[in-house]
CSV table of C-alpha atoms and ligand atoms in Angstrom, one decimal:
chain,number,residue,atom,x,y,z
A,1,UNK,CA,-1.5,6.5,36.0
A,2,UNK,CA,-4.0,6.3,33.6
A,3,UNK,CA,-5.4,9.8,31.9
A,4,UNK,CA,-8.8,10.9,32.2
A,5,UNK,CA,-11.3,12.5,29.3
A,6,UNK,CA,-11.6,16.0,30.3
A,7,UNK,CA,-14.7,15.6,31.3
A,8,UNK,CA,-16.4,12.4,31.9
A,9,UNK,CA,-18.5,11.2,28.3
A,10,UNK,CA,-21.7,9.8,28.8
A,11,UNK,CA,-23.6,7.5,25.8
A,12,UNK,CA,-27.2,6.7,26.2
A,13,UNK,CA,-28.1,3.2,26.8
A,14,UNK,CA,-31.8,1.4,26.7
A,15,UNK,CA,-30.2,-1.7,28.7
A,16,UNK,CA,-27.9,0.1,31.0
A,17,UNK,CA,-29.2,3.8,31.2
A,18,UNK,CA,-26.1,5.4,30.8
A,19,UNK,CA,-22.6,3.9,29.6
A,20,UNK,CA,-19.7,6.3,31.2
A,21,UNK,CA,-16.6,6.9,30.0
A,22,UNK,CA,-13.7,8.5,31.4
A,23,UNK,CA,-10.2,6.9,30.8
A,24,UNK,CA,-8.9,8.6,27.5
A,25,UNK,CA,-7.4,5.3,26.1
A,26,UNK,CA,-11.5,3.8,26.3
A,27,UNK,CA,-12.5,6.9,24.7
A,28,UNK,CA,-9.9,6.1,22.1
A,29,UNK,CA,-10.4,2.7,21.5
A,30,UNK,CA,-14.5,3.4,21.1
A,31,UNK,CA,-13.0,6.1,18.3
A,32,UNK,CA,-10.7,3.6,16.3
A,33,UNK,CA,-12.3,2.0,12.9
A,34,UNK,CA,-12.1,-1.4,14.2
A,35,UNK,CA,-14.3,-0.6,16.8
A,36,UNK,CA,-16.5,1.2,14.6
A,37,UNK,CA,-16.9,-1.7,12.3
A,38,UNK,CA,-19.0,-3.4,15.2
A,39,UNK,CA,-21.6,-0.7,14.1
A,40,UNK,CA,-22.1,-2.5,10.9
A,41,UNK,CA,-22.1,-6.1,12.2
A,42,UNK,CA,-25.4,-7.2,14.3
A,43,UNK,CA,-25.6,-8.9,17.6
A,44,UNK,CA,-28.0,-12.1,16.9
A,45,UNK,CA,-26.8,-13.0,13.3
A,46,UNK,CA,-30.0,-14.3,11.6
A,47,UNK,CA,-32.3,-13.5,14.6
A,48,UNK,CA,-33.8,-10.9,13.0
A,49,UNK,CA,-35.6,-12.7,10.4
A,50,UNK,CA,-37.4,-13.8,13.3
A,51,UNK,CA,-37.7,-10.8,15.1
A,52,UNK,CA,-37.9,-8.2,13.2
A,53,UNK,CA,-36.8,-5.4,16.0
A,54,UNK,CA,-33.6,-7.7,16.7
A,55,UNK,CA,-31.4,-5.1,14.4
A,56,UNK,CA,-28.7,-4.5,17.3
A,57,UNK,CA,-25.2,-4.1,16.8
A,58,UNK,CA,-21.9,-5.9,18.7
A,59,UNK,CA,-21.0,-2.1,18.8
A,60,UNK,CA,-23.7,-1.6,21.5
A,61,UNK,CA,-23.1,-4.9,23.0
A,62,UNK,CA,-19.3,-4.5,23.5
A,63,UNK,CA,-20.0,-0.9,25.1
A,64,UNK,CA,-22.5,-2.8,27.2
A,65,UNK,CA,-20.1,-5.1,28.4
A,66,UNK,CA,-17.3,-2.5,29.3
A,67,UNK,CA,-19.7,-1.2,31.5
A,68,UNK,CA,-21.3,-3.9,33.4
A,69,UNK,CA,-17.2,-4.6,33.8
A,70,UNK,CA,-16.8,-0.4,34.7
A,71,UNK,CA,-19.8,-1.4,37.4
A,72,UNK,CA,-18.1,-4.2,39.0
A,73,UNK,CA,-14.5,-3.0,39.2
A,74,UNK,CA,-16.3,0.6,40.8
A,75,UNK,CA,-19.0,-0.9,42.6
A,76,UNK,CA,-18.2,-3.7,44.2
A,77,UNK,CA,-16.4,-3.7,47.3
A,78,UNK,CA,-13.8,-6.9,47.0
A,79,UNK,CA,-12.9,-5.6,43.4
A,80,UNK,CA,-12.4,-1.7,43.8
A,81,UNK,CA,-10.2,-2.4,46.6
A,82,UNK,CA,-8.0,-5.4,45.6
A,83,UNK,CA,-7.6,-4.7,41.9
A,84,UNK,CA,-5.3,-1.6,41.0
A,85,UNK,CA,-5.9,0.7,38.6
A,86,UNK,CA,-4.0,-1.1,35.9
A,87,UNK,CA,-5.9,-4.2,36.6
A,88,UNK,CA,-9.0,-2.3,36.8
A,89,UNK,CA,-8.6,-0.5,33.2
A,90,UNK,CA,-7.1,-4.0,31.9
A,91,UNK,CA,-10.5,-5.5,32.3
A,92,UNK,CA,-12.4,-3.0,31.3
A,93,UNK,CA,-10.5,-2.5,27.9
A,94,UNK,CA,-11.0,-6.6,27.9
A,95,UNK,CA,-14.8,-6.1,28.2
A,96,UNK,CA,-14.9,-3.3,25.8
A,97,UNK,CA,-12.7,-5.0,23.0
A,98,UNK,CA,-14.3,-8.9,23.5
A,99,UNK,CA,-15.9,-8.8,20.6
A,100,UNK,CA,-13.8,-7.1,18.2
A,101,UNK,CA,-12.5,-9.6,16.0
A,102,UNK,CA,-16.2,-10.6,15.3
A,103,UNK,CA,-16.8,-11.3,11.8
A,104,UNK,CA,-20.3,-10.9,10.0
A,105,UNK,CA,-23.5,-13.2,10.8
A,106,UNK,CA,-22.4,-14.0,14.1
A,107,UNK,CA,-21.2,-17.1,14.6
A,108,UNK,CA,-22.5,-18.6,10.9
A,109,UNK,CA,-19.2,-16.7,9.6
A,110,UNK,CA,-16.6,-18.6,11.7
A,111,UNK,CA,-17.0,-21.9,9.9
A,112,UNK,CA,-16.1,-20.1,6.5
A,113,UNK,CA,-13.2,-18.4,7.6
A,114,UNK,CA,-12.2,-21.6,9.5
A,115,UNK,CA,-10.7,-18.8,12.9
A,116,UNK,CA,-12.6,-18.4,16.2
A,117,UNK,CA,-14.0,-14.7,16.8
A,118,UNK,CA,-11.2,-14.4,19.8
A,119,UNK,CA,-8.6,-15.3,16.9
A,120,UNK,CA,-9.3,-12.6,15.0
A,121,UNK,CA,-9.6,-10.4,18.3
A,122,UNK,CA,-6.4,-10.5,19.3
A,123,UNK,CA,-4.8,-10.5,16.1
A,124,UNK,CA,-6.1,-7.1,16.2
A,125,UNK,CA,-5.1,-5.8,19.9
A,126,UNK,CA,-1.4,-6.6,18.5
A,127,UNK,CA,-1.2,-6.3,14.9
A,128,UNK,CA,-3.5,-3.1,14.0
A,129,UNK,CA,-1.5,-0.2,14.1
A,130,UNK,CA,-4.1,2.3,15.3
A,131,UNK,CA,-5.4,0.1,18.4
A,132,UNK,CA,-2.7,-1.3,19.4
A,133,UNK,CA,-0.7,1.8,19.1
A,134,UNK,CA,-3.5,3.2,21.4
A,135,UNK,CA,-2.9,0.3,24.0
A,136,UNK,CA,0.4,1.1,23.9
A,137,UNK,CA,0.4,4.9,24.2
A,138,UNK,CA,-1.7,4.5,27.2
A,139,UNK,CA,0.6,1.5,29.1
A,140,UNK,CA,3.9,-0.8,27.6
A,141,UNK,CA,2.6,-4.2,27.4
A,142,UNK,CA,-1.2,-3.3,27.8
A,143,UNK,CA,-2.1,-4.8,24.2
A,144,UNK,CA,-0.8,-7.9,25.3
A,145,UNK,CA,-2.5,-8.1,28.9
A,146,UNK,CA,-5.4,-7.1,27.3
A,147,UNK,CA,-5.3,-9.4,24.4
A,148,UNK,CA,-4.4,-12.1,27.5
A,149,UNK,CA,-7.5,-11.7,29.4
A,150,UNK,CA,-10.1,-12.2,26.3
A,151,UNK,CA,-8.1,-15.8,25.1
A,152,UNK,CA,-7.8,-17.0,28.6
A,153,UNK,CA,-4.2,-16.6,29.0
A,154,UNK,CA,-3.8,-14.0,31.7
A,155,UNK,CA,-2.0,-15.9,34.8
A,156,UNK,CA,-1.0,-12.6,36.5
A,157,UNK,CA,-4.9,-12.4,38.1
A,158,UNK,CA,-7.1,-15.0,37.6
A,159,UNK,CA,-10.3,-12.7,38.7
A,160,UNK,CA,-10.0,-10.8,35.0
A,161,UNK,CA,-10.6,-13.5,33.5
A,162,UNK,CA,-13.4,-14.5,35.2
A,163,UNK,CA,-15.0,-11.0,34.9
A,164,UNK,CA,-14.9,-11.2,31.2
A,165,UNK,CA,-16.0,-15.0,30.7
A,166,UNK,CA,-17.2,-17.4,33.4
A,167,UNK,CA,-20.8,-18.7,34.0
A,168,UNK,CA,-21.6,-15.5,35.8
A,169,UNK,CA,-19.6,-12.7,33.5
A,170,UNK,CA,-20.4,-9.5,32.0
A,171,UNK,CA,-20.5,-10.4,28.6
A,172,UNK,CA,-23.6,-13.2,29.2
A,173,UNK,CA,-25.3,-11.0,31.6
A,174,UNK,CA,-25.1,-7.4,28.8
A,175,UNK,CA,-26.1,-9.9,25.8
A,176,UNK,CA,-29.1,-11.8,27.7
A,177,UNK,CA,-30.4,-8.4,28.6
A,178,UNK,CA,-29.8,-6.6,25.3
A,179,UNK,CA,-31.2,-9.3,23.1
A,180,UNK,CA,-34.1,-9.6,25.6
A,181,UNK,CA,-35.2,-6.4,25.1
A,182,UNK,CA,-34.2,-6.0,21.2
A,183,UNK,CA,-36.2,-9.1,20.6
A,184,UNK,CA,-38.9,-8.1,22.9
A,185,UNK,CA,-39.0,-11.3,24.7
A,186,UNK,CA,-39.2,-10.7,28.5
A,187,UNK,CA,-38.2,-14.4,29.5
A,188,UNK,CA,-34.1,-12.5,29.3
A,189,UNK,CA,-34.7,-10.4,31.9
A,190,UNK,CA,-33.1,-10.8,35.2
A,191,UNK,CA,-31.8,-8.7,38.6
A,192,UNK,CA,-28.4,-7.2,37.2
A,193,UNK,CA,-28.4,-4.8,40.4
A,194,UNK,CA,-29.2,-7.6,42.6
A,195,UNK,CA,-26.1,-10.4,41.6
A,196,UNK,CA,-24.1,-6.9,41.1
A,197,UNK,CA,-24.6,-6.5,44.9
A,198,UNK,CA,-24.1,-9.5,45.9
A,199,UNK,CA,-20.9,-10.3,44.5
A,200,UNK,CA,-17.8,-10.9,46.3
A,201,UNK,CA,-14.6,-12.3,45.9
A,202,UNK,CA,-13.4,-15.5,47.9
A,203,UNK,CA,-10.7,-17.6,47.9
A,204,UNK,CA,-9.4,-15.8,44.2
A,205,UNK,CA,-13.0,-16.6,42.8
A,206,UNK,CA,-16.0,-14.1,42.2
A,207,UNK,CA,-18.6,-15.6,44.3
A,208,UNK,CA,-22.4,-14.2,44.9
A,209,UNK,CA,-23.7,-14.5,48.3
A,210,UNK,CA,-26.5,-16.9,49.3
A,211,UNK,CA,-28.8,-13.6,49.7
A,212,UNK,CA,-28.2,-13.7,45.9
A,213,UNK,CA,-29.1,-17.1,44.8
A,214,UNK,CA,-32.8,-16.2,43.9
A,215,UNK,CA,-31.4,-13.5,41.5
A,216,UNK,CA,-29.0,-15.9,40.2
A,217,UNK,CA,-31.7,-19.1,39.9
A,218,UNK,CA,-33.6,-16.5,37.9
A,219,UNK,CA,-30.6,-16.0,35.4
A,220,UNK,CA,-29.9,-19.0,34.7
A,221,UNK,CA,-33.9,-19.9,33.6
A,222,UNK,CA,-33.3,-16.4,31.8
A,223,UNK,CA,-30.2,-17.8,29.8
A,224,UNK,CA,-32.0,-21.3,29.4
A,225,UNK,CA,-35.3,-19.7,27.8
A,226,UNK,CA,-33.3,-17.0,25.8
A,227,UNK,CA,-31.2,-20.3,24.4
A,228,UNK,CA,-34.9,-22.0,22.8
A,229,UNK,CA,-36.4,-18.6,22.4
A,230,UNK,CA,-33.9,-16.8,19.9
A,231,UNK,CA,-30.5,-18.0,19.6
A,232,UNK,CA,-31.9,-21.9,18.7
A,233,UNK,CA,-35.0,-20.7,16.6
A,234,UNK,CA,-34.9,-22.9,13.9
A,235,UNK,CA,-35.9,-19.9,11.5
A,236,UNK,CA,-32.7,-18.2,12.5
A,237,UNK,CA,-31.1,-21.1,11.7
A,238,UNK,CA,-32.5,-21.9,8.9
A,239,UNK,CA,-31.2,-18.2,7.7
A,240,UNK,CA,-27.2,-19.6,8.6
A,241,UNK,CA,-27.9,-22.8,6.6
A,242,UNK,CA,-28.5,-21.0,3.5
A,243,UNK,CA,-25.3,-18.7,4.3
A,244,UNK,CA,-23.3,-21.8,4.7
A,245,UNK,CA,-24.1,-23.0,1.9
A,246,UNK,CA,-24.1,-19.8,-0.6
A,247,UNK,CA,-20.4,-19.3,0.9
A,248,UNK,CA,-19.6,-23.3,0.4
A,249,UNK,CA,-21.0,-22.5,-3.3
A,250,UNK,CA,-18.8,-20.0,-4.1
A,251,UNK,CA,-15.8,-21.7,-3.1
A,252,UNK,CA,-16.3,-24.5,-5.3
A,253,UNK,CA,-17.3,-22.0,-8.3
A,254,UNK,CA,-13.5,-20.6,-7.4
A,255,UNK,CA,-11.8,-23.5,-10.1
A,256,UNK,CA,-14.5,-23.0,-12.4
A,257,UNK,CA,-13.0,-21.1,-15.2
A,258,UNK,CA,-16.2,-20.1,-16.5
A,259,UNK,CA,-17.7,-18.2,-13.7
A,260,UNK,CA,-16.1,-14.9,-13.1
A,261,UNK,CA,-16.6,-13.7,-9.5
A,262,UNK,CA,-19.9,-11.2,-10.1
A,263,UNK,CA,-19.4,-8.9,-6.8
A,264,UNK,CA,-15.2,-9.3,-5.7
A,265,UNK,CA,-16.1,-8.5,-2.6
A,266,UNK,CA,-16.2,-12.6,-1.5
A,267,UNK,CA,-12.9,-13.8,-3.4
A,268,UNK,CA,-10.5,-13.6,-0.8
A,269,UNK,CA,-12.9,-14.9,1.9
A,270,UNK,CA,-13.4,-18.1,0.1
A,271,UNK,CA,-10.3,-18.2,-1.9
A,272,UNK,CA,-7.4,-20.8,-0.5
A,273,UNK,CA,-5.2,-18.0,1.2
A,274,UNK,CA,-5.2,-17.1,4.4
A,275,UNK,CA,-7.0,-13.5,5.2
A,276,UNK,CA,-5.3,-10.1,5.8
A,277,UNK,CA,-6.7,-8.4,8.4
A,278,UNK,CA,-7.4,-5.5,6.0
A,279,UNK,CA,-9.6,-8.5,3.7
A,280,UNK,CA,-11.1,-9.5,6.9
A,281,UNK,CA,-11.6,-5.7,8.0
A,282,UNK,CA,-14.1,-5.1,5.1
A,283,UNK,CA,-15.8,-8.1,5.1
A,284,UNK,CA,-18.8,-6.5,7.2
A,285,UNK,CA,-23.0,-7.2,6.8
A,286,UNK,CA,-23.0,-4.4,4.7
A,287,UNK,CA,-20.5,-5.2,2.4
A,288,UNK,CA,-21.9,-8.8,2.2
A,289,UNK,CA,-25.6,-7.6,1.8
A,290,UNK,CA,-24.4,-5.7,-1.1
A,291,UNK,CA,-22.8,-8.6,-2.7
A,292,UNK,CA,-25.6,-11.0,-2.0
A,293,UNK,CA,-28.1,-8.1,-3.6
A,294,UNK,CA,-25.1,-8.0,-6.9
A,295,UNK,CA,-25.4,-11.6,-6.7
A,296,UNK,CA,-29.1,-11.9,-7.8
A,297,UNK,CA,-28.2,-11.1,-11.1
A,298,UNK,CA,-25.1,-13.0,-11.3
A,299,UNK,CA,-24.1,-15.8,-13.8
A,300,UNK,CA,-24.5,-18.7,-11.5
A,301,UNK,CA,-28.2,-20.0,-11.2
A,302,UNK,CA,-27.3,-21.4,-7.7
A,303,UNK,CA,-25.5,-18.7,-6.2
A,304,UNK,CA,-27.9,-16.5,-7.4
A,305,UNK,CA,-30.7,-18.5,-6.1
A,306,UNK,CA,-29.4,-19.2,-2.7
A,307,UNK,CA,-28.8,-14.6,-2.9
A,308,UNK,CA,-32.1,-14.2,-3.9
A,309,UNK,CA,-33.6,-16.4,-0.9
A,310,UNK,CA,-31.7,-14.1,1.8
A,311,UNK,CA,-32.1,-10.9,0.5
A,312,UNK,CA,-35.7,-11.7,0.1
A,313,UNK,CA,-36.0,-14.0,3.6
A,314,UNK,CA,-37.0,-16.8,1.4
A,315,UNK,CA,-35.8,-19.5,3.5
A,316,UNK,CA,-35.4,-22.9,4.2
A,317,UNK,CA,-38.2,-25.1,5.3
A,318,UNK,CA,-37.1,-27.7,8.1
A,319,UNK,CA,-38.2,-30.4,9.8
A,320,UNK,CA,-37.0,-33.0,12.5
A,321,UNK,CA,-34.2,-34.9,11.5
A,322,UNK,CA,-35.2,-38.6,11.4
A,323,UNK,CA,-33.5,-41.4,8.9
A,324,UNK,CA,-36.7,-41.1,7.3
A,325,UNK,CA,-37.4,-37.7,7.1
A,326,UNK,CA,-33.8,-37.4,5.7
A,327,UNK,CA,-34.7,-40.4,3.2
A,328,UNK,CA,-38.0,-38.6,1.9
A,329,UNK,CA,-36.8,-34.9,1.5
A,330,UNK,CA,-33.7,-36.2,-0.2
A,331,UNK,CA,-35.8,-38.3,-2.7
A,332,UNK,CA,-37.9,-35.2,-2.9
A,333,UNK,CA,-34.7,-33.0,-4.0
A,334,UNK,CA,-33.7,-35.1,-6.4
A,335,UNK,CA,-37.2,-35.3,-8.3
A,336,UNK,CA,-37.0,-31.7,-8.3
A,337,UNK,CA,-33.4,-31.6,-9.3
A,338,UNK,CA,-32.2,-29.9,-6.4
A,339,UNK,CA,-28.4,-30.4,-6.0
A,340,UNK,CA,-28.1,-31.7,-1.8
A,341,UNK,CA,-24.7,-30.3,-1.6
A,342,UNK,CA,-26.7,-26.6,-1.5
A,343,UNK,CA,-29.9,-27.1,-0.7
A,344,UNK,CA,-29.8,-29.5,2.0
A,345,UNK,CA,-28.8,-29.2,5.6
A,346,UNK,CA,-28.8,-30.9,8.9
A,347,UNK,CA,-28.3,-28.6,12.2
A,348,UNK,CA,-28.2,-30.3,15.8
A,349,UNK,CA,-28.4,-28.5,19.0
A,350,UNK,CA,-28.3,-29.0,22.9
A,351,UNK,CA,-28.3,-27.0,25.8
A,352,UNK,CA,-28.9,-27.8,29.2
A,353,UNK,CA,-29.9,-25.3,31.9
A,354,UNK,CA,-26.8,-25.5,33.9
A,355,UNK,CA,-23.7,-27.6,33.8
A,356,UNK,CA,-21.2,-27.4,36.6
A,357,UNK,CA,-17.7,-28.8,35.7
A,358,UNK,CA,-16.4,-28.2,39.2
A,359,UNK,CA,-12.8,-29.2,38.5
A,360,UNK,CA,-12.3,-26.3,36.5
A,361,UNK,CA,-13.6,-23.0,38.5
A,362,UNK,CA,-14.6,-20.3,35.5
A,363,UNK,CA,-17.5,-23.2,34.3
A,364,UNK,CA,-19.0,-23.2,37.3
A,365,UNK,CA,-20.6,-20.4,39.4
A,366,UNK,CA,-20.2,-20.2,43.2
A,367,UNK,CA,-21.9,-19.1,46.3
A,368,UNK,CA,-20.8,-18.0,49.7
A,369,UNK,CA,-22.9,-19.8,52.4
A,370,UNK,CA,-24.1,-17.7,55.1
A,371,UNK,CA,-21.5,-20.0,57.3
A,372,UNK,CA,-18.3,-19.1,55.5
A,373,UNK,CA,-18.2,-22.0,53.1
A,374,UNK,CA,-18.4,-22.0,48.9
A,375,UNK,CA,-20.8,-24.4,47.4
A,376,UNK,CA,-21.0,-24.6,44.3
A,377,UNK,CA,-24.6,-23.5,42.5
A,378,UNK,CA,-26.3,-26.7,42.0
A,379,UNK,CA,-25.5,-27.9,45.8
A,380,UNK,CA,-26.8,-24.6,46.8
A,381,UNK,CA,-30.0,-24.1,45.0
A,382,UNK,CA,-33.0,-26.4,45.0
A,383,UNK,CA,-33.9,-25.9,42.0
A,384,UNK,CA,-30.6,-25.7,40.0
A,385,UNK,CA,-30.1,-29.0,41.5
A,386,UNK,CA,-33.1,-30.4,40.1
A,387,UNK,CA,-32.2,-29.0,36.7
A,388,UNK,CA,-28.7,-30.2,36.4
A,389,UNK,CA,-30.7,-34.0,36.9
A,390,UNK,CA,-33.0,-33.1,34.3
A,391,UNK,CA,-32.3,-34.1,30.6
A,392,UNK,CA,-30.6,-32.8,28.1
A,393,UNK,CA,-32.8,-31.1,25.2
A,394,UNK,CA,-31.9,-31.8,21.7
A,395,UNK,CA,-33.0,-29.9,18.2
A,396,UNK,CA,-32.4,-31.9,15.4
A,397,UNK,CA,-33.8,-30.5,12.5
A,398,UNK,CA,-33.3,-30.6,8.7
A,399,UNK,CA,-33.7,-27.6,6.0
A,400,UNK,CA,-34.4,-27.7,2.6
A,401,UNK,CA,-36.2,-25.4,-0.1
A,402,UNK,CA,-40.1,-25.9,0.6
A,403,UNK,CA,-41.3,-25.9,-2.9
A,404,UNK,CA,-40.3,-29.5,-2.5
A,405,UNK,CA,-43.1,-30.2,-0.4
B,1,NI,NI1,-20.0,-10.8,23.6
């Protein structure tokens, strides 16, 4: 038995309406600082150099995603009365706490510290004292079950899993919805209530049935459009190259004796050791944002520089990347003694509508046919099928400064 909130807390929510809490080791895990950090980290890393509005936090996405996962295990049929309660708070802790090893920038961040977001997660469920002590005042061995279900490592149910992280789970369908609407693109949107309803659980798989497919087609052109719209804009990405490359600066400025560190605040992110969790904790977009503002005054004219274009969003210029658009812009840098270690980069991206791997069940999304049987999507749908034949789209681009030009 699990206790309740005294009285059930309710938090405001454009996306969802309402989020609603009433398990007293949620309520506490919202309340711990780890959590609360997610407040000062935003959802679409450099996104909102594009769109301006796209200011929203992985603190409202994680709470997002607990309750799409609140919905499901309460809402649905199959789930409320197969999982127990344990299972049932399990998964929701897993949607709520998905996020929470997320470092700053998104996903720009990871390639500095060298550790996947779900790393640092679930270093956190067991090693923090104050959430995992949480966990474990609430349920022995939750921290771990909970920690299991974000890295794919809970055997004990494999339906958890696939809650939190499958083609069809609640973290893609709160984030396409959320950045949809903070970006104010409408091409996100899809029928949450609809798939909610029509999901069901077959053979030990979430399944949506055929009554559902429209609502499901319509996702997956949602996730497609959302991919080109925002999360591949080349601006935004253009943003992350000069990031890259301020961090890759000040790590070779680290055995230069004559530069002294201007702000601290990076030293142990780019320094040889390993991060503490405590380093890691304050390394938020705040604490950076200060350091890059410290850092236009600094001592180094390239660090400062590369500061002074993402405080002020003067950003990298791109183009496609061809051998000879390479071959030209590089000349280009040179004449202009740009040094191509920080002011050129090359970024390649691909996504494809829809791509079922069918031997392994979470990559794949699955329907129950009005007959009984489970098709997979694609041999379902009409027009799935036809995009899963269609090609793959590339973005190839180059960035460098464009006073070049
Ligand atoms: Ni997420």
């Amino acid at each position: 038995m699990f206790c309740k909130t005294e009285e059930e807390k309710v938090l405001r929510d454009p996306v969802h309406g309402y989020i609603h809490v009433d398990y007293q080791v949620v309520w506490d895990c919202i309340n711990s600082r780890w959590f609360q950090r997610l407040r000062r980290i935003r959802q679409l890393g450099g996104a909102y150099m594009v769109y301006h509005t796209a200011e929203h936090s992985r603190f409202g996405h994680s709470l997002g995603v607990y309750e799409i996962v609140r919905r499901m295990v309460t809402e649905i049929p199959d789930l409320k009365n197969s999982l127990s309660e344990k299972e049932k708070v399990t998964v929701m802790l897993a949607g709520l706490l998905h996020d929470i090893g997320h470092g700053p920038y998104s996903h720009a961040f990871e390639s500095v510290t060298k550790h996947s977001h779900e790393e640092y997660g679930c270093r956190i469920i067991r090693e923090d004292r104050e959430l995992y002590g949480i966990l474990e005042h609430a349920s022995r061995g939750l921290s771990n079950d909970v920690a299991d279900v974000i890295s794919h490592q809970y055997t004990k149910n494999p339906l958890l899993s696939q809650i939190i992280s499958g083609q069809l789970d609640a973290d893609r369908m709160d984030y396409l919805l959320r950045d949809a609407y903070f970006t104010g693109t409408k091409y996100g949107e899809f029928d949450l209530e609809r798939i909610l309803r029509t999901i069901h659980v077959a053979d030990n798989l979430l399944v949506v049935k055929q009554s559902g497919v429209q609502a499901v087609e319509n996702y997956i052109m949602a996730r497609y459009h959302m991919y080109w719209q925002v999360y591949y804009h080349p601006v935004a990405r253009s943003f992350e190259c000069i990031l890259n490359h301020e961090f890759k600066r000040l790590k070779d400025l680290q055995t230069d004796k004559n530069f002294m560190d201007d702000t601290g605040i990076f030293t142990a992110l780019v320094g040889e050791k390993e991060l503490s969790l405590e380093e890691y904790f304050r390394l938020d977009e705040q604490t950076c944002s200060y350091a890059f503002s410290l850092m236009q005054n600094g001592k180094d004219e390239i660090a400062k520089d590369l500061a002074s274009r993402l405080m002020n969003r003067h950003l990298f210029a791109y183009l496609d990347s061809t051998p000879k658009n390479t071959k030209e812009i590089k000349k280009k840098l040179k004449e202009g003694n740009y040094d191509p270690r920080y002011y050129f980069g090359t970024d390649d991206v691909a996504q494809r509508p829809y791509v079922p791997y069918k031997a392994d069940q979470n990559s794949a999304i699955w329907i129950l046919m009005n007959d009984g049987r489970i098709s997979e999507l694609a041999d379902a749908s009409v027009i799935v099928e036809s995009l899963t034949r269609g090609q793959i789209r590339n973005d190839n681009r180059i960035f460098f400064p464009s006073e070049i030009l």
